[in-house]
Coordinates of C-alpha atoms in Angstrom, one line a residue:
M1259 CA 1.3 -27.4 -9.2
Y1260 CA -0.2 -24.6 -7.2
F1261 CA 1.1 -21.3 -5.9
L1262 CA 0.3 -19.4 -2.7
G1263 CA -0.1 -15.7 -2.4
L1264 CA 0.0 -13.8 0.9
D1265 CA -1.2 -10.2 1.3
I1266 CA -0.2 -8.8 4.6
G1267 CA -2.3 -5.7 5.2
S1268 CA -2.8 -3.6 8.4
S1269 CA -6.5 -4.4 8.4
S1270 CA -6.4 -8.1 7.5
V1271 CA -4.5 -10.8 5.9
K1272 CA -5.6 -12.3 2.5
V1273 CA -4.4 -15.5 1.2
A1274 CA -5.0 -17.1 -2.2
V1275 CA -4.0 -20.1 -4.3
I1276 CA -3.9 -20.4 -8.0
D1277 CA -3.6 -23.4 -10.3
G1278 CA -0.4 -22.9 -12.2
D1279 CA -1.7 -24.8 -15.2
N1280 CA -4.4 -22.2 -15.9
G1281 CA -3.5 -19.1 -13.8
K1282 CA -7.0 -19.2 -12.1
A1283 CA -7.7 -18.8 -8.4
V1284 CA -8.9 -22.1 -6.8
A1285 CA -9.2 -20.8 -3.2
N1286 CA -9.0 -17.6 -1.1
A1287 CA -9.6 -16.5 2.5
T1288 CA -9.3 -13.3 4.6
Y1289 CA -8.4 -13.3 8.2
P1290 CA -9.5 -12.0 10.6
P1291 CA -13.2 -11.3 9.6
Q1292 CA -13.1 -7.9 11.4
E1293 CA -10.2 -5.3 11.1
M1294 CA -7.0 -6.1 13.0
V1295 CA -6.1 -3.9 15.9
I1296 CA -3.8 -0.9 15.4
D1297 CA -2.5 0.4 18.6
A1298 CA -2.0 4.1 19.2
P1299 CA -0.2 4.4 22.5
Q1300 CA 0.2 8.3 21.8
A1301 CA -1.6 10.6 19.2
G1302 CA 0.0 10.1 15.8
W1303 CA 1.4 6.7 16.6
A1304 CA 0.4 3.4 15.0
E1305 CA 1.7 0.0 16.1
Q1306 CA 0.9 -3.8 15.4
D1307 CA 2.3 -7.0 16.8
P1308 CA 4.1 -8.8 13.8
D1309 CA 3.1 -12.1 15.3
M1310 CA -0.5 -11.1 14.8
W1311 CA 0.2 -11.1 11.0
W1312 CA 1.8 -14.5 11.2
D1313 CA -1.1 -15.9 13.1
A1314 CA -3.6 -14.5 10.4
V1315 CA -1.6 -16.1 7.7
K1316 CA -1.8 -19.5 9.4
K1317 CA -5.5 -19.1 10.1
G1318 CA -6.3 -17.9 6.7
C1319 CA -4.4 -20.9 5.1
A1320 CA -6.3 -23.2 7.5
Q1321 CA -9.6 -21.9 6.1
M1322 CA -8.5 -22.5 2.6
W1323 CA -7.3 -26.0 3.3
Q1324 CA -10.9 -26.8 4.6
E1325 CA -12.2 -25.7 1.2
K1326 CA -9.5 -27.2 -1.0
P1327 CA -7.5 -29.8 1.1
E1328 CA -6.1 -31.5 -2.1
V1329 CA -3.9 -28.4 -3.0
K1330 CA -2.1 -27.9 0.3
D1331 CA 0.7 -30.4 -0.2
K1332 CA 1.3 -29.3 -3.9
I1333 CA 2.5 -25.7 -3.2
G1334 CA 5.4 -25.0 -5.6
A1335 CA 6.2 -21.3 -4.6
I1336 CA 5.0 -18.4 -2.4
G1337 CA 4.6 -14.8 -3.1
I1338 CA 4.3 -12.1 -0.4
S1339 CA 2.6 -8.6 -0.6
Y1340 CA 2.9 -6.5 2.5
Q1341 CA 2.0 -3.1 4.1
M1342 CA 4.8 -0.7 3.2
H1343 CA 7.1 1.3 5.4
G1344 CA 6.8 -0.6 8.6
L1345 CA 9.7 -1.3 10.9
V1346 CA 10.1 -4.8 12.5
A1347 CA 13.2 -5.1 14.8
V1348 CA 14.5 -8.6 15.7
D1349 CA 17.3 -9.9 17.8
A1350 CA 19.8 -12.5 16.8
D1351 CA 17.4 -15.3 17.4
G1352 CA 14.8 -13.8 15.1
K1353 CA 12.6 -12.6 17.9
V1354 CA 10.6 -9.4 17.8
L1355 CA 11.9 -6.8 20.1
R1356 CA 9.0 -4.3 20.0
P1357 CA 5.7 -3.8 18.1
S1358 CA 6.1 -2.8 14.5
I1359 CA 6.0 0.9 13.8
I1360 CA 3.6 0.7 10.7
W1361 CA 3.1 2.8 7.7
C1362 CA 0.6 5.4 9.2
D1363 CA 2.7 6.2 12.2
S1364 CA 3.8 9.8 12.2
R1365 CA 6.3 9.9 15.1
A1366 CA 9.4 10.2 12.9
V1367 CA 8.4 13.2 10.8
E1368 CA 10.7 15.7 12.5
I1369 CA 13.6 13.2 12.4
G1370 CA 13.3 12.7 8.8
D1371 CA 13.0 16.5 8.3
A1372 CA 16.1 17.2 10.3
A1373 CA 18.1 14.6 8.3
A1374 CA 17.0 16.2 4.9
E1375 CA 18.2 19.6 6.2
A1376 CA 21.5 18.2 7.4
L1377 CA 22.2 16.1 4.3
G1378 CA 20.9 18.8 1.9
E1379 CA 17.9 18.7 -0.5
P1380 CA 20.1 18.4 -3.6
W1381 CA 21.8 15.3 -2.2
C1382 CA 18.6 13.6 -1.1
M1383 CA 16.9 14.4 -4.4
E1384 CA 19.7 12.9 -6.4
H1385 CA 20.5 9.9 -4.3
L1386 CA 17.3 9.0 -2.4
L1387 CA 14.7 10.5 -4.8
N1388 CA 12.9 11.3 -1.5
S1389 CA 13.3 13.1 1.7
P1390 CA 14.1 10.7 4.7
G1391 CA 10.6 11.7 5.8
N1392 CA 8.7 9.4 8.0
F1393 CA 9.8 6.2 6.5
T1394 CA 11.3 3.1 7.9
A1395 CA 14.8 4.4 8.4
A1396 CA 13.6 7.5 10.3
K1397 CA 11.4 5.1 12.5
L1398 CA 14.6 3.1 13.3
R1399 CA 16.4 6.4 14.3
W1400 CA 13.4 7.2 16.5
V1401 CA 14.0 3.8 18.3
Q1402 CA 17.6 4.5 18.6
E1403 CA 16.9 7.9 20.3
N1404 CA 14.1 7.0 22.5
Q1405 CA 14.5 3.1 23.2
P1406 CA 18.3 2.7 23.3
D1407 CA 18.1 -0.6 25.4
I1408 CA 15.9 -2.1 22.6
Y1409 CA 18.1 -0.6 19.8
A1410 CA 21.2 -2.2 21.4
R1411 CA 19.6 -5.6 21.1
I1412 CA 18.6 -5.3 17.3
D1413 CA 20.4 -7.8 15.1
K1414 CA 18.4 -7.0 11.9
I1415 CA 15.8 -4.6 10.8
L1416 CA 13.0 -5.9 8.6
L1417 CA 10.0 -4.6 6.6
P1418 CA 6.7 -6.4 7.4
G1419 CA 7.2 -8.7 4.3
D1420 CA 10.7 -9.5 5.3
Y1421 CA 9.3 -10.7 8.7
I1422 CA 6.8 -13.1 7.0
A1423 CA 9.8 -14.2 4.9
L1424 CA 11.8 -14.9 8.1
K1425 CA 8.9 -16.9 9.4
L1426 CA 8.7 -19.0 6.2
T1427 CA 12.4 -19.6 5.7
G1428 CA 14.1 -19.0 9.1
E1429 CA 16.4 -16.3 7.4
C1430 CA 16.4 -12.6 7.7
T1431 CA 16.5 -11.1 4.1
T1432 CA 15.3 -8.1 2.3
T1433 CA 15.0 -6.6 -1.2
A1434 CA 16.3 -3.5 -3.0
S1435 CA 12.6 -2.4 -3.6
G1436 CA 11.9 -2.9 0.1
L1437 CA 15.0 -0.9 1.0
S1438 CA 13.9 2.0 -1.4
E1439 CA 10.4 2.0 0.3
G1440 CA 12.1 2.5 3.6
V1441 CA 14.2 5.1 2.0
M1442 CA 17.5 3.2 2.6
W1443 CA 18.4 3.0 -1.2
D1444 CA 20.7 5.2 -3.1
F1445 CA 19.4 5.4 -6.7
A1446 CA 22.5 7.0 -7.9
S1447 CA 24.9 4.3 -6.9
N1448 CA 22.3 1.4 -6.9
Q1449 CA 23.0 0.3 -3.4
V1450 CA 22.1 0.7 0.3
A1451 CA 22.1 4.4 1.2
D1452 CA 25.3 4.2 3.4
K1453 CA 25.5 8.1 3.8
L1454 CA 22.1 8.2 5.3
L1455 CA 22.8 5.4 7.7
E1456 CA 26.1 7.1 8.7
H1457 CA 24.5 10.3 9.3
W1458 CA 22.2 8.6 11.8
Q1459 CA 25.0 6.4 13.3
I1460 CA 23.2 3.3 12.1
D1461 CA 25.3 0.2 11.5
P1462 CA 24.8 -1.1 8.0
A1463 CA 25.1 -4.7 9.5
L1464 CA 21.5 -4.1 10.8
V1465 CA 20.4 -4.2 7.1
A1466 CA 19.6 -7.9 6.2
R1467 CA 20.9 -9.7 3.3
Q1468 CA 19.5 -8.7 -0.2
V1469 CA 17.6 -11.2 -2.3
P1470 CA 15.5 -10.8 -5.5
N1471 CA 12.1 -9.3 -5.4
L1472 CA 11.1 -11.6 -8.3
G1473 CA 13.2 -14.8 -8.1
V1474 CA 13.9 -17.7 -5.7
A1475 CA 14.9 -16.2 -2.2
G1476 CA 14.6 -19.2 0.0
E1477 CA 12.7 -22.3 0.7
V1478 CA 10.0 -22.9 3.3
S1479 CA 11.3 -24.7 6.4
A1480 CA 9.9 -27.9 7.7
E1481 CA 8.7 -25.9 10.8
A1482 CA 6.9 -23.3 8.9
A1483 CA 5.4 -25.8 6.5
A1484 CA 4.0 -27.7 9.5
E1485 CA 2.5 -24.4 10.9
L1486 CA 0.9 -23.6 7.5
G1487 CA -0.1 -27.1 6.7
I1488 CA 1.8 -27.2 3.3
N1489 CA 4.7 -29.1 1.9
P1490 CA 8.3 -28.2 3.1
G1491 CA 10.7 -27.0 0.3
A1492 CA 8.3 -24.7 -1.5
K1493 CA 10.1 -21.7 -2.8
L1494 CA 9.8 -18.2 -1.7
A1495 CA 9.7 -16.5 -5.0
F1496 CA 8.3 -12.9 -4.8
R1497 CA 8.1 -10.2 -2.3
A1498 CA 7.2 -6.5 -2.5
G1499 CA 5.3 -3.8 -0.8
D1500 CA 1.5 -3.7 -1.3
Q1501 CA 1.4 -1.0 -3.9
V1502 CA 4.2 -2.6 -5.9
S1503 CA 2.4 -5.8 -5.7
N1504 CA -1.0 -4.4 -6.6
A1505 CA 0.6 -2.9 -9.7
F1506 CA 2.1 -6.3 -10.6
S1507 CA -1.2 -7.8 -10.0
L1508 CA -2.7 -5.6 -12.5
N1509 CA 0.0 -6.1 -15.1
V1510 CA 1.3 -2.7 -14.6
L1511 CA 5.0 -3.1 -15.2
E1512 CA 6.0 -0.6 -18.0
P1513 CA 6.4 3.2 -18.3
G1514 CA 3.1 4.9 -18.8
E1515 CA 1.1 2.4 -17.0
V1516 CA -0.7 3.4 -13.8
A1517 CA -2.3 1.2 -10.9
T1518 CA -4.8 2.6 -8.5
T1519 CA -6.5 1.3 -5.5
A1520 CA -8.8 2.6 -2.7
G1521 CA -8.5 0.3 0.3
T1522 CA -7.5 1.6 3.7
S1523 CA -5.5 4.2 2.0
G1524 CA -6.0 5.5 -1.6
V1525 CA -3.1 5.2 -3.9
V1526 CA -2.1 6.2 -7.5
Y1527 CA 1.1 4.4 -8.6
A1528 CA 2.7 5.2 -12.0
V1529 CA 5.6 3.3 -13.6
T1530 CA 8.3 5.3 -15.1
E1531 CA 11.9 4.6 -16.5
K1532 CA 13.1 8.0 -15.1
N1533 CA 14.7 8.8 -11.8
I1534 CA 12.0 11.5 -10.8
A1535 CA 12.2 13.2 -7.5
D1536 CA 9.4 15.5 -6.2
A1537 CA 11.1 18.4 -4.5
D1538 CA 8.0 19.2 -2.5
Q1539 CA 7.9 15.5 -1.3
R1540 CA 4.2 15.1 -2.0
I1541 CA 4.9 12.1 -4.4
N1542 CA 7.6 9.4 -3.5
T1543 CA 9.6 7.3 -5.7
F1544 CA 10.4 3.7 -5.1
L1545 CA 12.0 0.8 -7.1
H1546 CA 9.4 -1.2 -9.1
V1547 CA 9.7 -5.0 -9.9
N1548 CA 10.2 -6.7 -13.2
K1549 CA 12.1 -9.7 -14.5
D1550 CA 14.6 -9.9 -17.3
A1551 CA 13.9 -6.3 -18.1
P1552 CA 15.4 -2.8 -17.3
A1553 CA 14.7 -1.7 -13.8
H1554 CA 11.9 0.9 -13.5
N1555 CA 10.6 3.1 -10.6
G1556 CA 7.1 3.6 -9.3
L1557 CA 5.8 7.1 -8.5
L1558 CA 3.4 6.9 -5.5
A1559 CA 0.7 9.2 -4.4
C1560 CA -1.0 8.1 -1.2
V1561 CA -4.0 9.3 0.8
N1562 CA -4.0 7.6 4.1
G1563 CA -7.6 8.2 5.0
A1564 CA -9.4 7.0 1.8
G1565 CA -11.2 3.7 2.5
R1566 CA -10.6 4.4 6.2
M1567 CA -12.9 7.5 5.9
N1568 CA -15.6 5.4 4.3
S1569 CA -15.2 2.7 7.0
W1570 CA -15.3 5.4 9.7
L1571 CA -18.6 6.6 8.3
R1572 CA -20.0 3.1 8.2
G1573 CA -19.0 2.4 11.8
M1574 CA -20.6 5.6 13.0
L1575 CA -23.8 4.6 11.3
S1576 CA -23.8 0.9 12.4
A1577 CA -24.6 1.7 16.1
G1578 CA -27.2 -1.0 16.9
S1579 CA -27.4 -2.4 13.4
E1580 CA -25.0 -3.2 10.7
V1581 CA -24.8 -0.9 7.7
S1582 CA -23.2 -2.6 4.7
Y1583 CA -21.0 -0.9 2.1
P1584 CA -23.5 -1.6 -0.6
K1585 CA -26.1 0.1 1.6
L1586 CA -23.9 3.0 2.0
N1587 CA -23.4 3.2 -1.8
E1588 CA -27.3 3.3 -2.1
F1589 CA -27.4 6.2 0.4
A1590 CA -24.7 8.1 -1.6
D1591 CA -26.5 7.6 -5.0
Q1592 CA -29.6 9.4 -3.6
A1593 CA -27.6 12.7 -3.6
K1594 CA -26.5 14.8 -6.6
I1595 CA -23.0 15.4 -7.8
G1596 CA -21.4 18.0 -5.4
S1597 CA -23.4 16.7 -2.3
D1598 CA -25.4 19.9 -2.4
G1599 CA -22.3 21.9 -1.2
L1600 CA -21.1 19.4 1.6
T1601 CA -17.4 18.9 1.3
I1602 CA -15.2 16.3 3.0
H1603 CA -11.4 16.2 3.2
P1604 CA -10.5 12.7 4.3
F1605 CA -7.2 13.5 6.0
G1606 CA -7.8 11.9 9.5
N1607 CA -5.4 8.9 9.5
G1608 CA -2.0 10.2 10.2
A1609 CA 0.4 12.6 8.6
E1610 CA -0.4 12.9 4.8
R1611 CA 2.5 12.9 2.4
L1612 CA 0.4 14.7 -0.2
L1613 CA 0.1 17.6 2.2
Q1614 CA 3.9 17.4 2.9
N1615 CA 3.5 15.3 6.1
R1616 CA 1.0 17.6 7.7
Q1617 CA -1.6 16.1 10.1
L1618 CA -4.6 18.1 8.8
L1619 CA -7.2 15.8 10.5
G1620 CA -10.5 15.0 8.7
Q1621 CA -12.7 18.0 7.8
I1622 CA -16.3 18.4 7.1
A1623 CA -17.2 21.7 5.5
G1624 CA -20.4 23.4 4.5
L1625 CA -22.8 21.3 6.7
D1626 CA -26.3 22.8 6.7
L1627 CA -28.4 21.0 9.4
N1628 CA -31.6 22.0 7.6
R1629 CA -30.6 20.7 4.2
H1630 CA -28.1 17.9 4.4
G1631 CA -28.8 14.2 5.4
L1632 CA -27.2 10.9 5.2
P1633 CA -27.1 10.7 1.4
H1634 CA -25.2 13.9 1.2
L1635 CA -22.7 12.6 3.9
A1636 CA -22.2 9.2 2.2
R1637 CA -21.7 10.8 -1.2
A1638 CA -19.4 13.7 0.1
T1639 CA -17.2 11.0 1.6
Q1640 CA -16.8 9.1 -1.6
E1641 CA -16.3 12.4 -3.6
G1642 CA -13.8 13.7 -1.1
V1643 CA -11.6 10.5 -1.5
A1644 CA -11.9 10.7 -5.2
C1645 CA -10.8 14.4 -5.0
A1646 CA -7.8 13.5 -3.0
M1647 CA -6.8 10.8 -5.2
N1648 CA -7.1 13.0 -8.1
M1649 CA -4.9 15.5 -6.5
G1650 CA -2.1 12.8 -6.4
F1651 CA -3.0 11.8 -10.0
E1652 CA -2.4 15.5 -11.2
L1653 CA 0.9 15.8 -9.3
I1654 CA 2.4 12.6 -10.8
K1655 CA 1.4 13.9 -14.3
A1656 CA 3.1 17.2 -13.4
L1657 CA 6.3 15.5 -12.6
G1658 CA 6.4 14.1 -16.2
A1659 CA 5.3 10.5 -15.7
G1660 CA 3.2 9.0 -18.4
T1661 CA -0.5 8.0 -17.4
S1662 CA -1.8 6.4 -20.7
L1663 CA -3.2 3.3 -19.0
V1664 CA -4.9 3.2 -15.7
R1665 CA -6.0 -0.2 -14.0
A1666 CA -7.6 -1.0 -10.8
G1667 CA -9.0 -4.2 -9.1
H1668 CA -12.7 -4.4 -8.8
S1669 CA -12.6 -4.2 -5.1
N1670 CA -12.9 -2.0 -1.9
M1671 CA -14.1 1.6 -3.0
F1672 CA -13.9 0.6 -6.7
L1673 CA -16.9 -1.7 -6.1
S1674 CA -18.9 1.7 -5.8
P1675 CA -20.1 2.9 -9.3
L1676 CA -20.5 6.3 -7.9
F1677 CA -16.9 6.4 -6.5
T1678 CA -15.6 5.0 -9.9
E1679 CA -17.5 7.6 -11.9
A1680 CA -16.1 10.4 -9.8
F1681 CA -12.6 9.1 -10.1
V1682 CA -12.7 8.6 -13.9
N1683 CA -14.3 12.0 -14.6
M1684 CA -12.0 13.9 -12.4
T1685 CA -8.8 12.3 -13.7
Q1686 CA -10.4 12.3 -17.3
A1687 CA -8.6 8.9 -17.9
P1688 CA -10.3 5.7 -18.9
L1689 CA -10.1 3.1 -16.1
E1690 CA -9.8 -0.7 -16.7
L1691 CA -11.3 -2.8 -13.8
Y1692 CA -10.0 -6.3 -13.3
K1693 CA -11.0 -9.3 -11.2
T1694 CA -8.1 -9.8 -9.1
D1695 CA -6.3 -8.7 -5.9
S1696 CA -2.7 -8.7 -4.6
A1697 CA -3.0 -12.2 -3.0
E1698 CA -3.7 -13.7 -6.4
G1699 CA -1.3 -11.5 -8.1
V1700 CA 1.7 -12.4 -6.0
A1701 CA 0.7 -16.0 -6.3
R1702 CA 1.2 -15.6 -10.1
A1703 CA 4.4 -13.6 -9.4
A1704 CA 5.7 -16.5 -7.5
A1705 CA 5.0 -18.9 -10.3
W1706 CA 7.0 -16.5 -12.6
G1707 CA 9.7 -16.0 -10.0
S1708 CA 10.3 -19.7 -9.6
D1709 CA 10.4 -20.1 -13.4
Y1710 CA 7.2 -22.3 -13.6
Y1711 CA 6.1 -19.5 -16.0
A1712 CA 8.5 -18.4 -18.7
S1713 CA 7.1 -15.1 -19.7
R1714 CA 4.9 -12.1 -18.8
A1715 CA 2.3 -13.4 -21.2
D1716 CA 2.1 -16.7 -19.3
V1717 CA 1.7 -14.8 -16.0
F1718 CA -1.3 -12.7 -17.1
R1719 CA -2.9 -14.9 -19.8
N1720 CA -6.0 -15.3 -17.6
L1721 CA -6.3 -12.0 -16.0
T1722 CA -10.0 -11.1 -16.3
R1723 CA -11.0 -7.6 -17.3
I1724 CA -14.4 -6.9 -16.0
Q1725 CA -15.1 -3.6 -17.8
V1726 CA -13.6 -0.2 -19.0
V1727 CA -15.1 3.0 -17.5
E1728 CA -14.7 6.0 -19.8
P1729 CA -15.1 9.6 -18.9
Q1730 CA -18.4 11.1 -19.8
A1731 CA -18.5 14.6 -21.4
A1732 CA -21.8 15.3 -19.8
L1733 CA -20.3 14.6 -16.3
Q1734 CA -16.7 15.9 -16.7
S1735 CA -17.6 19.6 -16.2
Q1736 CA -19.6 18.9 -13.1
Y1737 CA -16.9 16.8 -11.5
Q1738 CA -14.2 19.3 -12.5
A1739 CA -16.2 22.0 -10.8
L1740 CA -16.6 19.9 -7.7
Y1741 CA -12.8 19.3 -7.7
G1742 CA -12.0 22.9 -8.1
H1743 CA -14.4 23.7 -5.1
W1744 CA -12.8 20.9 -3.0
R1745 CA -9.3 22.3 -3.7
E1746 CA -10.3 25.9 -2.8
Q1747 CA -11.8 24.6 0.5
L1748 CA -8.6 22.7 1.3
Q1749 CA -6.4 25.8 0.6
H1750 CA -8.6 27.7 3.1
V1751 CA -8.1 25.0 5.7
L1752 CA -4.3 24.8 5.1
A1753 CA -3.9 28.5 5.2
S1754 CA -5.7 28.7 8.7
Q1755 CA -3.4 26.2 10.3

């Protein structure tokens, strides 16, 4: 039997199939080949058409079936990873009413801040473990205030993964973990945050029926099966936001374990058994996933502009001819640690939670036109992203979460030895790199959720560790000095705005 994983990103959709007998990937695809469009009707806004995601799922699956046609009618279960915090509003027929307001959209910051003030910080920290901030619930309130005609037609609100689940099963459902990432979950009472919804005069009936994150939550309809080219009746058996899914993919399930990734955004995600709230709201707490085990939480530090900063630089350099990421890494390797004083703060992709929802915009400091060239710019970009992610790592540790084990997939910016070196020597934590991604990981999760696998050991028995990167005493002092300079420069920028 085979298991299908879907990873719904804002840049692309990745799909993968694993063989349940050995846990190994047999096919994978990414669609579209170029980044999906993010519409920005106004500054700070970010929207996507949810049907674009579904179309990418179908086309990615079609690519896989061309490669492995023998597996497409033997799919036992499906798992979904998805971009977190997005809002999808559908009517009673399941039709999308407006473009999804996605994770990097900043329009609801003031709405969330006003709710936090009205409800009181003590209540928010005890019950939500977060400020309502700029998350899904606040985005819904924005629609209510600014597009009342659309709001009046909403039957259910969904997260991006919930919408793909709707397309698969024909049913509107959600999960506790998903509600927590939308800041619609009351951790103290272990239920939907009714007091927040009441404050915003949002009808709780708009919240979809809850199903397990890890467990059977429906079956693929005949219509969806025909669109995907698979057998009807396959189970939907896992669903979680991308950072929760990435952690699961890396076998990061227990307190003290940390997952990190540096794709479009850069994330450090630490599992804890505690209900930890960051009063400064630079770190967010969401429900993690596990099976037949105590519920844990995930502490998440996010840098919106990580890989996006690197891809911006690549795009700027590719005018007339393509500059690959490996070539960009070669350029960066020609400069020394510290980029000869050139500093980059990669905060140009929306409001940054690490900066308490401030829109700092990207900053390049210390540029000497007589001394700096492309190698310095390429290296400073990677060092700047590593510094920003280390800032999140330090904040998580300061909140009391364990960080004894750090894992990442060997992908995106962690394909760069220079970036990996910078991250490891700044955090001063060994890093395990694995050959996996969220699409493969949630396929394994679907096998567990549908009870094809009996235990955690079965799920991860063939997870391949590529290498362990250790901090180096000869480099740590240089990278610590670099980080100190980067933080000092950041404080000057923040103080001037």
